[in-house]
Amino acid sequence: MRDLRGMRILIVEDDWILAGDLARYFGNMGAVVLGPAATVEHASMHTEVAEAAILDVNLNGRRVFPIADELMRRGVPFVFFSGDEDIVIPERLRHASNLRKSSDSYAVFDALFPPEKSALAGSSPVTLSDNVFSLLPKLRLAARLLLGDVGASDRLVERTLERAIGEIDRRRAGVSTEDWLNAIMRNIARSGGTSLLH
């Protein structure tokens, strides 16, 4: 179980029992729980400071998509948590996981903080359709877990992307964009992560 000490996680959920369960689960891992928020208006009060979020898609008949848009703009990872099967997620937000409310807290954690994939598992061919923009929230979160500082994390993501541009010709075939960028990020953090803190 990863240490989420001090990480601000926004929970947007109008079912108070479910919201309480999620809040306890992440709170026990050291996270600072924002909310739980049961309305779009209440959730919007936390979007500027949230570092990850769990979003109920349907809040008493209103969609949570404006909150998701704001989180995506800031590069904050989030997952949708829905009890409705007939709600269509807008194309621009489909990179986020969409879990059923029957999923347990462990599944929510794994969707929000995916375990690193083995480099050996990357058997799919590298294509230009890999969307780096959709990976930014995950990269930002990985940097936050490595360094524990928001400003330094953003600098680490910037350096990772700069180095990736310079090393694109040396990228190994069969390695996903996500795994490749995470490997670069870990190397930068190991060799000079402390310099990013200043």
Short mmCIF file of C-alpha atoms in Angstrom, two decimals:
data_model
loop_
_atom_site.label_atom_id
_atom_site.label_comp_id
_atom_site.label_asym_id
_atom_site.label_seq_id
_atom_site.Cartn_x
_atom_site.Cartn_y
_atom_site.Cartn_z
CA MET A 1 0.00 0.00 0.00
CA ARG A 2 1.47 3.35 -0.99
CA ASP A 3 1.92 6.21 1.45
CA LEU A 4 -0.34 9.07 0.41
CA ARG A 5 0.58 11.23 3.40
CA GLY A 6 -0.42 14.84 2.81
CA MET A 7 -1.80 14.25 -0.70
CA ARG A 8 -5.05 16.19 -1.19
CA ILE A 9 -7.70 13.88 -2.65
CA LEU A 10 -11.06 15.32 -3.66
CA ILE A 11 -14.05 13.01 -3.22
CA VAL A 12 -17.16 14.07 -5.13
CA GLU A 13 -20.01 11.74 -4.20
CA ASP A 14 -23.66 12.34 -3.27
CA ASP A 15 -24.12 8.97 -1.53
CA TRP A 16 -22.91 9.80 1.98
CA ILE A 17 -22.29 6.17 3.00
CA LEU A 18 -20.12 5.56 -0.05
CA ALA A 19 -18.42 8.95 0.36
CA GLY A 20 -17.65 8.11 4.00
CA ASP A 21 -16.17 4.73 3.07
CA LEU A 22 -13.89 6.32 0.45
CA ALA A 23 -12.91 9.14 2.81
CA ARG A 24 -11.95 6.65 5.54
CA TYR A 25 -10.01 4.44 3.14
CA PHE A 26 -7.89 7.24 1.70
CA GLY A 27 -7.66 9.05 5.05
CA ASN A 28 -6.20 5.90 6.62
CA MET A 29 -3.44 6.03 3.97
CA GLY A 30 -2.52 9.53 5.10
CA ALA A 31 -4.35 11.50 2.40
CA VAL A 32 -6.01 14.82 3.17
CA VAL A 33 -9.61 14.30 2.04
CA LEU A 34 -11.27 17.30 0.40
CA GLY A 35 -15.03 17.12 0.81
CA PRO A 36 -16.72 14.78 0.37
CA ALA A 37 -18.59 17.14 -1.95
CA ALA A 38 -22.14 16.26 -2.99
CA THR A 39 -22.64 19.08 -5.53
CA VAL A 40 -20.74 20.57 -8.46
CA GLU A 41 -20.62 23.90 -6.61
CA HIS A 42 -19.12 22.37 -3.47
CA ALA A 43 -16.60 20.37 -5.53
CA SER A 44 -15.53 23.48 -7.46
CA MET A 45 -14.31 25.02 -4.19
CA HIS A 46 -11.57 22.36 -4.04
CA THR A 47 -10.39 21.97 -7.65
CA GLU A 48 -7.51 24.43 -7.33
CA VAL A 49 -5.85 22.48 -4.50
CA ALA A 50 -6.81 18.87 -5.30
CA GLU A 51 -3.98 16.56 -6.34
CA ALA A 52 -6.22 13.60 -7.27
CA ALA A 53 -9.98 13.08 -7.39
CA ILE A 54 -12.77 10.51 -7.36
CA LEU A 55 -15.82 11.83 -9.23
CA ASP A 56 -19.38 10.52 -9.08
CA VAL A 57 -20.63 11.18 -12.62
CA ASN A 58 -24.25 11.93 -11.63
CA LEU A 59 -24.72 14.33 -8.71
CA ASN A 60 -28.47 14.43 -8.08
CA GLY A 61 -29.14 14.78 -11.80
CA ARG A 62 -26.19 17.06 -12.62
CA ARG A 63 -23.08 15.87 -14.43
CA VAL A 64 -19.64 16.27 -12.85
CA PHE A 65 -17.91 17.01 -16.17
CA PRO A 66 -17.14 20.71 -15.42
CA ILE A 67 -15.11 19.53 -12.41
CA ALA A 68 -13.34 16.91 -14.55
CA ASP A 69 -12.52 19.58 -17.15
CA GLU A 70 -10.95 21.81 -14.52
CA LEU A 71 -8.93 18.94 -13.04
CA MET A 72 -7.74 17.92 -16.52
CA ARG A 73 -6.71 21.53 -17.22
CA ARG A 74 -4.51 21.43 -14.10
CA GLY A 75 -3.12 17.96 -14.92
CA VAL A 76 -4.74 16.34 -11.87
CA PRO A 77 -5.49 12.58 -12.15
CA PHE A 78 -9.08 11.53 -11.51
CA VAL A 79 -11.42 8.57 -11.91
CA PHE A 80 -15.12 8.50 -12.59
CA PHE A 81 -17.26 6.52 -10.15
CA SER A 82 -20.74 5.85 -11.47
CA GLY A 83 -23.88 3.92 -10.66
CA ASP A 84 -25.49 4.74 -14.01
CA GLU A 85 -24.76 2.65 -17.08
CA ASP A 86 -26.43 4.99 -19.57
CA ILE A 87 -24.27 8.10 -19.00
CA VAL A 88 -21.95 8.82 -21.90
CA ILE A 89 -18.54 10.22 -20.94
CA PRO A 90 -17.49 13.03 -23.32
CA GLU A 91 -14.70 12.08 -25.73
CA ARG A 92 -12.30 14.61 -24.18
CA LEU A 93 -12.56 12.85 -20.79
CA ARG A 94 -12.44 9.22 -21.88
CA HIS A 95 -8.79 8.78 -20.87
CA ALA A 96 -9.98 8.59 -17.24
CA SER A 97 -11.04 5.28 -15.70
CA ASN A 98 -14.79 4.83 -15.29
CA LEU A 99 -15.60 2.46 -12.43
CA ARG A 100 -18.94 1.02 -11.34
CA LYS A 101 -20.08 1.91 -7.84
CA SER A 102 -19.97 -1.80 -7.05
CA SER A 103 -16.15 -1.54 -7.22
CA ASP A 104 -14.39 -1.61 -3.87
CA SER A 105 -11.95 0.97 -2.51
CA TYR A 106 -8.96 -1.10 -3.66
CA ALA A 107 -10.18 -0.94 -7.26
CA VAL A 108 -10.62 2.83 -6.95
CA PHE A 109 -7.07 3.14 -5.61
CA ASP A 110 -5.64 1.02 -8.45
CA ALA A 111 -7.51 3.08 -11.05
CA LEU A 112 -6.35 6.37 -9.54
CA PHE A 113 -2.78 5.22 -8.86
CA PRO A 114 -2.12 2.44 -11.40
CA PRO A 115 0.68 0.03 -10.51
CA GLU A 116 3.71 0.28 -12.79
CA LYS A 117 3.45 -2.06 -15.70
CA SER A 118 6.32 -4.38 -16.38
CA ALA A 119 8.52 -3.21 -19.23
CA LEU A 120 8.41 -6.80 -20.50
CA ALA A 121 4.63 -6.58 -20.86
CA GLY A 122 4.88 -3.84 -23.45
CA SER A 123 4.25 -6.01 -26.47
CA SER A 124 2.12 -3.60 -28.44
CA PRO A 125 3.90 -1.68 -31.18
CA VAL A 126 4.84 1.93 -30.60
CA THR A 127 2.57 4.23 -32.57
CA LEU A 128 2.29 7.95 -33.01
CA SER A 129 -1.27 7.70 -31.76
CA ASP A 130 0.02 7.37 -28.18
CA ASN A 131 -1.47 10.49 -26.62
CA VAL A 132 1.11 12.20 -24.40
CA PHE A 133 -1.49 14.78 -23.32
CA SER A 134 -3.68 12.06 -21.80
CA LEU A 135 -0.63 10.75 -19.87
CA LEU A 136 0.15 14.11 -18.22
CA PRO A 137 -2.06 13.52 -15.14
CA LYS A 138 -0.39 10.15 -14.54
CA LEU A 139 3.08 11.60 -15.07
CA ARG A 140 2.34 14.43 -12.66
CA LEU A 141 1.12 11.99 -10.02
CA ALA A 142 4.14 9.70 -10.49
CA ALA A 143 6.41 12.73 -10.04
CA ARG A 144 4.49 13.75 -6.90
CA LEU A 145 4.96 10.27 -5.43
CA LEU A 146 8.69 10.36 -6.26
CA LEU A 147 9.46 13.82 -4.88
CA GLY A 148 6.59 14.72 -2.54
CA ASP A 149 6.61 18.38 -3.58
CA VAL A 150 4.14 19.87 -6.08
CA GLY A 151 6.47 22.50 -7.57
CA ALA A 152 9.37 20.08 -7.87
CA SER A 153 7.04 17.48 -9.38
CA ASP A 154 5.98 19.84 -12.15
CA ARG A 155 9.64 20.65 -12.87
CA LEU A 156 10.38 16.91 -13.02
CA VAL A 157 7.59 16.37 -15.57
CA GLU A 158 8.94 19.26 -17.68
CA ARG A 159 12.48 17.83 -17.63
CA THR A 160 11.14 14.37 -18.44
CA LEU A 161 9.34 15.63 -21.54
CA GLU A 162 12.36 17.70 -22.62
CA ARG A 163 14.65 14.68 -22.32
CA ALA A 164 12.12 12.46 -24.11
CA ILE A 165 12.13 14.81 -27.10
CA GLY A 166 15.92 14.53 -27.25
CA GLU A 167 15.89 10.74 -26.89
CA ILE A 168 12.96 9.87 -29.18
CA ASP A 169 15.28 8.19 -31.71
CA ARG A 170 16.70 5.90 -29.01
CA ARG A 171 13.31 4.72 -27.70
CA ARG A 172 13.15 0.92 -27.62
CA ALA A 173 10.50 -0.77 -29.76
CA GLY A 174 7.72 -2.51 -27.84
CA VAL A 175 7.82 -0.17 -24.83
CA SER A 176 4.68 1.88 -24.27
CA THR A 177 4.92 5.66 -24.14
CA GLU A 178 3.87 5.60 -20.49
CA ASP A 179 6.55 3.09 -19.46
CA TRP A 180 9.20 4.93 -21.49
CA LEU A 181 8.39 8.31 -19.92
CA ASN A 182 8.23 6.81 -16.42
CA ALA A 183 11.68 5.26 -16.88
CA ILE A 184 13.10 8.62 -17.98
CA MET A 185 11.44 10.31 -15.00
CA ARG A 186 12.87 7.82 -12.51
CA ASN A 187 16.37 8.28 -13.97
CA ILE A 188 16.13 12.07 -13.67
CA ALA A 189 14.79 11.82 -10.11
CA ARG A 190 17.60 9.42 -9.12
CA SER A 191 20.38 11.48 -10.64
CA GLY A 192 19.24 14.97 -9.72
CA GLY A 193 15.88 14.95 -7.99
CA THR A 194 17.06 17.04 -5.06
CA SER A 195 18.05 19.91 -7.37
CA LEU A 196 14.41 20.15 -8.47
CA LEU A 197 13.35 21.00 -4.93
CA HIS A 198 14.94 24.46 -5.13
#
